[in-house]
Amino acid sequence: MTKRVAVIGAGSSGLTSIKCCLDEGLEPVCFESSDDIGGLWKFKEQPEEDRCSIYRSVVVNTSKEMMCYSDFPMPDHFPNFVNNSTLMQYFRLYAEHFNLLKHIHFQTTVRSVRQRPDFSNSGQWEVVTMGRDGREETHVFDGVLVCSGHYTKPIKPLSDFPGIDTFPGTIIHSWEYRDPDPYIGKRVVVLGIGNSGGDIAVELSRACEKTFLSTRKGAWIIGRVVDRGLPLDMIMMTRVRDLIYGLLPQALLNMIWERILNQRYDHKLYGLQPGYRILEQRVVINDDLPGRILLGELVIKSNVQKIQGSTIVFDDGTVEEKIDAVILCTGYDYRFPFLPTSLSSGSNGDLKLYRRIFPPSLERPTLAILGLFQTKGSIMPAVELQARWATRVIAGLNHLPPADKMDKAIEKDVQANLKSYPFPKLAALQVDHIPYLDAIAKEVGVSPNIASLLLRDPALGLRVFFGPCSPYQFRLNGPGHWSGARQAILTQWDRVAKPMKTRPIPEHPSFSLFFWLGLSGAALIIALLAMHMIPLFLNSD
């Protein structure tokens, strides 16, 4: 009989999980608590409890070629960095192309996921859901893929700011922020300098009387585009660069990259200089933040020491008065209240996951948690590979190592990250982008063979090794092979250029190298002749 798999959530992770189930001959049944696909990327005027939330103007930090699904490139006319509504268009195109919508039960919330009494033999799960009419229903599944996201529980560390209860103004988390309209003409403090904090502070600085961005440790800032205006990740995320980075001392790489960024704008001068080296933690991606600082519309401040009514005192002793609002950009915690508590390894809900996917404590590997990680690259291609591996494991086509080996691998990964991320729960979430993609791809059997490609198809092999590590590379061979993968790689830069070709530019006549050499030679000869002729004219008198 066909195995049935519950997919919890119909966002970017859930959609690809449905497709991967179909690819492996499984029957997916997706439960989505809202009335639409898209998950995090579906903008709503009001945030909803226990659901992801975004602000109106959000734009992705990874380019379309690096974040798309591996067998479905984004349309070539889409901009290189899409906003949330354009990304939603892409999700709809993907869902329609692979006929995924018929497998989704909208406005259906998962209440609990529990192992059946015979789990050690069957690996089956009992899933209780509540439909739009409020009635509960119990289902039995052979596997469960958790795709509900982890940006649902905003962290509000109010106790870290003495006197905050005396503040008369508005205090919200970025999870609640929608647009700058309520803050026009006001004085606002944004706490936290992650990607959201930077975006919100920049947006507010165009509407507020004054915007302050408070940071405990600073950050390295880089824009979405680099040399010649090309997408940052397409230039940076390459296999050859990853290889070189592995050979050189990290201290040298830190010095080189910090020098490069400081040449664009001196982080110390701008008040941004962090207390950590650039490769130790993720950089903040923001195109406009330094410019807003330079204009004086955005002021960088140290951490908040205390609050006295509408006055805020910072750690460096400076004071800002008449503050109208505080916006907390202090991150999120993850919680999966519908899962068995036995899967958590600590009182704060930590989840030990092998390769950030499988709980090693389960007797049968029929439950996987997707997307619960942080990386310097795009999350979507990594989640897709997670789904491809997880569905093959549930289908019995792939097998996991013994539990003790998985535990050791988890501990090794956490220890490696503790230097940069001192909290074990946060350290466990970190993965190194290309090595992680390759590790999962190897498990699936779809890792590209660079040496073979260079010999058999040099044009493709050179692009795979020296070019962007785009998702299409993991469709060149093995299970789920896509015949269009080669062409997608060869034409990826064409799709980068397409949306920018909005005005015809006349081609200027080009001069050959020989012309310029000839011209230079003629100029040199004339100069030499002139030097010889001048004395003759002088002597003629």
XYZ file of C-alpha atoms in Angstrom:
541
model
C 0.000 0.000 0.000
C 1.049 3.598 -0.623
C 2.428 5.258 2.489
C 0.564 8.356 3.665
C 2.578 11.314 4.912
C 1.272 14.305 6.886
C 2.829 17.600 5.809
C 2.274 20.305 8.426
C 2.300 23.726 6.767
C 2.022 24.927 3.163
C 4.782 27.527 3.071
C 8.005 27.257 1.090
C 8.996 24.086 2.990
C 5.561 22.488 2.849
C 5.081 22.984 -0.888
C 8.343 21.307 -1.832
C 7.663 18.535 0.706
C 4.360 17.740 -1.012
C 6.145 17.513 -4.352
C 8.950 15.352 -2.932
C 6.368 12.960 -1.479
C 4.788 12.613 -4.919
C 8.211 12.080 -6.515
C 8.890 9.145 -4.170
C 5.481 7.510 -4.599
C 4.116 8.673 -1.238
C 0.659 10.127 -0.628
C 0.948 13.603 0.942
C -1.811 15.155 3.026
C -0.971 18.753 3.887
C -2.592 20.657 6.764
C -2.392 24.444 6.553
C -3.884 26.531 9.365
C -4.423 29.634 7.203
C -6.510 30.053 4.051
C -3.595 30.259 1.607
C -0.164 28.919 0.732
C 3.045 30.883 1.344
C 3.501 30.641 5.097
C 5.910 33.337 6.259
C 5.709 35.201 2.946
C 1.950 35.773 2.971
C 1.490 39.362 4.175
C -1.482 40.045 6.450
C -2.629 43.360 7.862
C -2.823 41.894 11.356
C -0.435 39.283 12.797
C -2.047 36.031 13.902
C -1.037 34.126 17.017
C 1.354 31.186 16.477
C 1.898 32.122 12.826
C 4.778 33.732 10.980
C 4.489 37.419 10.190
C 6.212 39.910 7.889
C 6.070 43.668 7.306
C 4.611 45.117 4.139
C 7.842 46.209 2.434
C 9.928 43.078 3.053
C 12.300 42.079 0.233
C 14.323 38.858 0.178
C 18.073 38.975 0.836
C 18.925 36.152 -1.572
C 18.665 36.419 -5.344
C 16.076 34.564 -7.392
C 18.605 32.223 -9.028
C 19.955 31.114 -5.645
C 16.649 30.718 -3.808
C 14.381 29.041 -6.364
C 13.387 25.379 -6.332
C 15.934 23.265 -8.169
C 13.628 22.109 -10.980
C 11.559 25.276 -11.364
C 13.490 28.507 -12.093
C 11.795 31.788 -11.350
C 10.478 33.541 -14.482
C 13.261 35.462 -16.200
C 11.352 38.762 -15.985
C 11.141 38.593 -12.171
C 13.518 41.033 -10.437
C 16.679 39.540 -8.976
C 15.550 40.300 -5.422
C 11.818 39.795 -5.118
C 9.398 41.286 -2.616
C 6.909 39.145 -0.723
C 4.066 39.540 -3.228
C 6.281 38.496 -6.151
C 7.521 35.518 -4.177
C 3.900 34.561 -3.540
C 3.345 34.619 -7.317
C 6.236 32.184 -7.667
C 4.765 29.828 -5.055
C 1.444 29.825 -6.918
C 3.187 29.054 -10.220
C 5.090 26.199 -8.559
C 1.981 24.769 -6.901
C -0.022 24.942 -10.122
C 2.753 23.494 -12.291
C 3.138 20.403 -10.100
C -0.565 20.207 -9.186
C 0.047 20.507 -5.438
C -3.032 22.426 -4.264
C -5.331 19.390 -4.307
C -3.254 17.843 -1.515
C -3.706 20.807 0.886
C -6.425 21.097 3.553
C -6.698 24.818 4.317
C -7.866 26.293 7.635
C -6.972 23.022 9.327
C -4.813 23.177 12.441
C -2.733 20.278 13.749
C -3.463 19.853 17.446
C -1.239 16.887 18.271
C 1.160 14.382 16.723
C 1.659 11.178 18.729
C 3.263 7.813 18.133
C 0.835 4.928 17.762
C 1.085 2.068 20.310
C 2.801 -0.168 17.725
C 5.228 2.587 16.630
C 8.330 0.444 17.149
C 7.024 -1.882 14.424
C 4.882 0.315 12.189
C 6.538 3.743 12.606
C 3.052 5.241 12.332
C 1.723 8.466 13.830
C -1.661 9.555 15.102
C -2.402 13.136 14.044
C -5.295 15.108 15.490
C -6.502 18.098 13.462
C -9.156 20.765 13.917
C -10.998 21.973 10.816
C -12.521 25.344 10.035
C -15.779 24.218 11.632
C -14.043 23.538 14.973
C -14.438 19.759 14.803
C -11.485 17.527 15.626
C -10.497 14.578 13.491
C -7.948 11.820 14.046
C -5.760 10.479 11.223
C -3.119 7.767 10.938
C 0.018 8.450 8.899
C 3.143 6.495 8.007
C 5.263 9.618 8.208
C 5.185 13.260 9.311
C 7.010 16.247 7.819
C 6.925 19.324 10.064
C 7.070 22.459 7.864
C 5.385 25.009 10.110
C 8.320 27.417 10.396
C 10.141 28.780 13.418
C 9.431 32.530 13.246
C 6.216 32.222 15.222
C 7.308 32.951 18.817
C 8.765 36.479 19.132
C 11.308 36.937 21.899
C 10.480 39.971 24.038
C 13.262 40.397 26.621
C 11.486 43.193 28.505
C 13.204 42.297 31.777
C 16.560 43.207 30.194
C 15.570 46.874 30.175
C 15.050 48.279 33.711
C 12.231 50.809 33.921
C 10.487 49.674 30.775
C 7.223 49.527 32.707
C 7.458 53.327 33.092
C 7.603 53.907 29.338
C 4.406 55.719 28.228
C 4.800 55.072 24.515
C 4.269 52.058 22.244
C 6.336 48.885 22.559
C 6.014 46.218 19.888
C 8.044 43.366 18.417
C 9.012 43.368 14.738
C 6.549 40.453 14.404
C 3.801 43.095 14.873
C 5.343 45.820 12.671
C 3.612 46.483 9.358
C 4.657 49.874 7.957
C 5.950 53.298 9.108
C 2.607 55.110 8.943
C 1.889 55.032 12.727
C 5.329 56.546 13.413
C 5.336 59.540 11.063
C 6.954 62.528 12.792
C 7.823 60.533 15.921
C 11.043 59.599 17.707
C 11.565 55.825 17.628
C 14.159 53.453 19.056
C 14.719 50.142 17.273
C 16.387 47.494 19.447
C 18.484 44.944 17.557
C 20.568 45.131 14.386
C 19.725 41.918 12.561
C 18.296 41.969 9.044
C 14.822 42.918 10.271
C 16.162 45.582 12.625
C 18.197 47.151 9.838
C 15.289 47.111 7.365
C 12.787 48.566 9.814
C 15.183 51.256 11.071
C 15.948 52.355 7.492
C 12.261 52.467 6.586
C 11.345 54.425 9.717
C 14.178 56.910 9.152
C 12.319 58.160 6.063
C 9.157 58.886 8.063
C 10.182 59.636 11.651
C 11.475 62.836 13.168
C 14.460 60.767 14.332
C 15.234 57.051 14.370
C 17.708 55.412 16.734
C 19.088 51.912 16.171
C 20.352 50.381 19.401
C 22.776 47.467 19.228
C 24.534 45.484 21.914
C 27.496 44.314 19.806
C 27.301 45.991 16.371
C 27.325 44.228 12.996
C 29.110 43.921 9.690
C 26.946 45.419 6.940
C 27.001 44.471 3.267
C 24.617 45.292 0.418
C 22.738 42.912 -1.856
C 24.951 43.812 -4.805
C 28.706 43.719 -5.264
C 31.117 44.422 -8.132
C 29.454 45.580 -11.361
C 26.099 45.582 -9.577
C 25.762 41.782 -9.560
C 23.881 39.846 -6.854
C 26.007 39.279 -3.768
C 25.195 35.596 -3.300
C 25.828 34.676 -6.957
C 29.356 36.030 -6.641
C 30.089 34.811 -3.114
C 28.440 31.384 -3.010
C 30.742 29.421 -5.313
C 32.470 26.082 -4.919
C 35.899 27.442 -5.830
C 35.598 30.194 -3.224
C 34.484 27.653 -0.628
C 37.516 25.497 -1.469
C 39.926 28.412 -1.147
C 38.361 29.460 2.154
C 38.951 25.962 3.490
C 42.664 26.179 2.650
C 43.446 29.627 4.021
C 43.667 30.598 7.723
C 40.430 32.140 8.968
C 42.375 35.004 10.574
C 43.691 35.991 7.132
C 40.227 35.744 5.550
C 38.748 37.866 8.346
C 41.411 40.515 7.804
C 40.841 40.584 4.022
C 37.049 40.834 4.198
C 36.981 43.341 7.022
C 39.351 45.524 5.006
C 37.116 45.230 1.924
C 33.977 46.216 3.843
C 35.732 49.037 5.682
C 36.913 50.471 2.362
C 33.266 50.851 1.360
C 32.443 52.538 4.647
C 34.439 52.553 7.849
C 32.370 50.507 10.316
C 34.108 52.112 13.282
C 33.425 55.609 11.986
C 29.759 54.725 11.416
C 29.371 53.225 14.894
C 28.769 49.759 13.455
C 32.036 47.986 14.330
C 31.074 44.687 16.024
C 32.946 42.804 18.727
C 33.342 39.699 16.558
C 35.211 38.877 13.349
C 33.318 38.970 10.081
C 33.324 35.217 9.359
C 32.301 34.239 12.885
C 28.662 35.241 12.493
C 26.226 36.136 9.745
C 26.557 39.615 8.266
C 23.604 41.989 8.073
C 22.427 42.556 4.507
C 21.230 46.100 3.948
C 21.668 48.417 0.971
C 20.645 51.703 2.610
C 21.669 51.705 6.266
C 25.060 53.474 5.890
C 23.465 56.131 3.682
C 20.772 56.878 6.244
C 23.479 57.222 8.916
C 25.425 59.595 6.664
C 22.294 61.740 6.224
C 21.792 61.896 9.994
C 18.294 60.439 9.752
C 19.385 57.223 11.485
C 21.561 57.268 14.617
C 23.416 54.203 15.880
C 23.327 53.830 19.669
C 24.780 51.389 22.162
C 22.636 48.973 24.174
C 19.829 50.348 26.334
C 20.863 50.634 29.984
C 17.561 51.782 31.454
C 14.324 53.542 30.662
C 12.923 56.457 32.672
C 9.514 57.369 31.343
C 10.008 58.604 27.766
C 13.751 59.007 28.326
C 16.142 56.222 27.364
C 19.644 55.956 28.809
C 22.220 53.978 26.833
C 25.262 52.025 28.025
C 27.666 54.739 26.878
C 25.901 57.273 29.115
C 24.134 59.135 26.322
C 20.482 60.017 26.746
C 17.627 60.419 24.285
C 14.448 62.134 25.432
C 10.844 62.264 24.228
C 10.909 58.783 22.705
C 7.479 57.833 21.348
C 7.951 54.150 20.473
C 10.264 51.176 20.907
C 10.393 48.335 18.384
C 12.001 45.097 19.529
C 13.911 43.309 16.763
C 15.120 40.686 19.188
C 14.547 37.481 17.254
C 12.372 34.430 17.657
C 12.213 31.217 19.608
C 10.884 28.014 18.110
C 8.138 25.870 19.583
C 6.229 22.905 18.221
C 3.511 22.414 20.863
C 1.811 19.656 18.854
C 4.873 17.370 18.981
C 5.551 14.841 21.775
C 7.507 16.413 24.645
C 9.813 13.390 24.542
C 11.433 14.833 21.402
C 12.671 17.889 23.332
C 16.047 17.553 25.016
C 15.726 20.394 27.528
C 13.333 22.538 29.541
C 13.485 25.345 26.953
C 12.266 23.126 24.129
C 15.582 22.287 22.467
C 15.305 19.752 19.670
C 18.273 17.507 18.951
C 18.195 16.846 15.219
C 20.561 14.820 13.088
C 21.610 16.972 10.130
C 19.018 19.448 11.450
C 16.238 17.082 10.293
C 15.802 13.804 12.199
C 15.294 13.303 15.974
C 17.744 10.473 16.809
C 15.642 9.372 19.773
C 12.945 7.852 17.540
C 12.960 4.092 17.043
C 11.729 4.570 13.499
C 12.837 7.596 11.428
C 9.386 8.520 10.171
C 9.245 12.113 11.415
C 11.343 14.983 10.078
C 11.490 18.676 10.937
C 12.340 20.861 7.964
C 13.720 24.397 7.810
C 14.863 24.562 11.452
C 18.336 25.951 10.774
C 20.182 29.165 9.968
C 22.651 29.642 7.124
C 24.504 32.420 5.311
C 22.887 31.357 2.037
C 19.319 30.838 0.894
C 17.190 28.507 2.997
C 14.837 27.245 0.264
C 17.326 25.070 -1.704
C 18.532 23.507 1.543
C 14.976 22.790 2.692
C 14.193 21.209 -0.664
C 17.173 18.862 -0.262
C 16.023 18.101 3.287
C 12.603 17.149 1.929
C 14.106 14.984 -0.811
C 16.153 13.075 1.762
C 13.383 12.833 4.370
C 10.847 11.432 1.903
C 13.336 8.814 0.732
C 13.992 7.796 4.337
C 10.252 7.498 5.040
C 9.827 5.527 1.810
C 12.542 3.105 2.969
C 14.936 4.018 0.148
C 17.561 5.585 2.431
C 18.652 4.637 5.931
C 20.044 6.592 8.883
C 23.049 5.607 11.033
C 22.574 4.217 14.571
C 21.319 6.636 17.236
C 24.658 6.858 19.048
C 26.433 7.954 15.868
C 23.763 10.558 15.208
C 24.127 11.897 18.773
C 27.894 12.230 18.340
C 27.465 14.067 15.035
C 24.993 16.487 16.625
C 27.326 17.218 19.543
C 30.257 17.754 17.181
C 28.287 20.303 15.155
C 27.154 22.191 18.271
C 30.670 22.359 19.729
C 32.042 23.699 16.438
C 29.559 26.605 16.555
C 29.749 27.484 20.246
C 32.669 29.878 19.775
C 30.578 32.171 17.564
C 27.176 31.405 19.085
C 27.580 30.928 22.866
C 24.052 29.594 23.427
C 23.771 25.853 22.598
C 20.225 26.197 21.256
C 21.363 28.881 18.790
C 24.657 27.118 18.002
C 22.756 23.973 17.014
C 20.831 25.894 14.335
C 23.901 27.016 12.376
C 24.975 25.260 9.168
C 27.714 26.100 6.659
C 25.840 26.641 3.395
C 27.617 24.790 0.576
C 29.037 21.975 2.759
C 25.555 21.428 4.189
C 23.964 21.302 0.736
C 26.599 18.807 -0.400
C 26.204 16.662 2.713
C 22.456 16.284 2.214
C 22.868 15.876 -1.557
C 25.305 13.030 -0.944
C 22.714 11.254 1.211
C 20.129 11.634 -1.562
C 22.618 10.605 -4.239
C 22.486 13.868 -6.212
C 25.801 15.539 -5.409
C 27.406 16.795 -8.668
C 30.625 15.036 -9.681
C 32.830 18.011 -10.541
C 35.739 16.008 -11.959
C 33.450 13.991 -14.204
C 31.652 17.105 -15.407
C 34.923 18.840 -16.273
C 35.925 15.854 -18.404
C 32.577 15.084 -20.047
C 31.057 18.550 -20.300
C 33.685 21.264 -19.666
C 31.289 24.150 -20.357
C 28.969 22.884 -17.624
C 31.715 21.696 -15.266
C 33.445 25.076 -15.271
C 30.188 26.850 -14.439
C 29.388 24.406 -11.635
C 32.833 24.801 -10.056
C 33.601 28.469 -10.681
C 30.077 29.843 -10.958
C 27.252 30.266 -8.444
C 26.309 27.164 -6.455
C 22.743 27.413 -7.701
C 20.044 24.830 -6.844
C 20.000 23.360 -10.361
C 23.312 21.612 -9.640
C 21.429 19.087 -7.529
C 19.211 18.020 -10.428
C 21.996 17.041 -12.838
C 22.047 13.377 -11.838
C 20.631 10.790 -9.467
C 17.101 10.476 -8.066
C 14.889 13.329 -9.247
C 17.147 14.113 -12.222
C 15.741 17.038 -14.241
C 16.548 17.221 -17.940
C 16.431 21.031 -17.861
C 19.091 21.411 -15.149
C 22.035 21.797 -17.532
C 20.319 24.504 -19.569
C 19.188 26.285 -16.395
C 22.827 26.530 -15.255
C 24.079 27.691 -18.643
C 21.437 30.436 -18.836
C 21.301 31.615 -15.198
C 23.159 34.861 -15.916
C 20.745 35.567 -18.769
C 17.893 35.494 -16.258
C 19.859 37.873 -14.024
C 20.157 40.362 -16.902
C 16.628 40.019 -18.292
C 14.668 42.207 -15.795
C 17.228 45.012 -16.118
C 17.058 45.239 -19.903
C 14.246 47.780 -19.852
C 15.865 50.396 -22.075
C 17.679 49.854 -25.382
C 21.293 50.956 -25.149
C 23.009 51.750 -28.484
C 26.203 49.826 -29.046
C 29.204 52.118 -29.461
C 31.739 51.162 -32.125
C 34.426 49.052 -30.510
C 38.090 49.527 -31.254
C 40.364 46.567 -31.535
C 43.387 46.033 -29.368
C 45.579 46.509 -32.450
C 44.015 49.920 -33.111
C 44.811 51.124 -29.619
C 48.331 49.686 -29.809
C 48.846 51.373 -33.155
C 47.527 54.673 -31.844
C 49.782 54.465 -28.799
C 52.772 53.640 -30.993
C 52.075 56.573 -33.301
C 51.811 58.932 -30.335
C 55.138 57.689 -29.006
C 56.845 58.196 -32.381
C 55.448 61.727 -32.680
C 56.686 62.520 -29.176
C 60.193 61.274 -29.978
C 60.301 63.213 -33.235
C 59.171 66.342 -31.424
C 61.962 65.953 -28.885
C 64.522 65.793 -31.697
C 63.034 68.694 -33.690
C 62.888 71.197 -30.846
C 66.721 71.648 -30.614
C 66.883 72.162 -34.408
C 64.395 75.025 -34.241
C 66.258 76.556 -31.311
C 69.628 76.392 -33.107
C 68.237 77.950 -36.306
C 68.158 81.352 -34.618
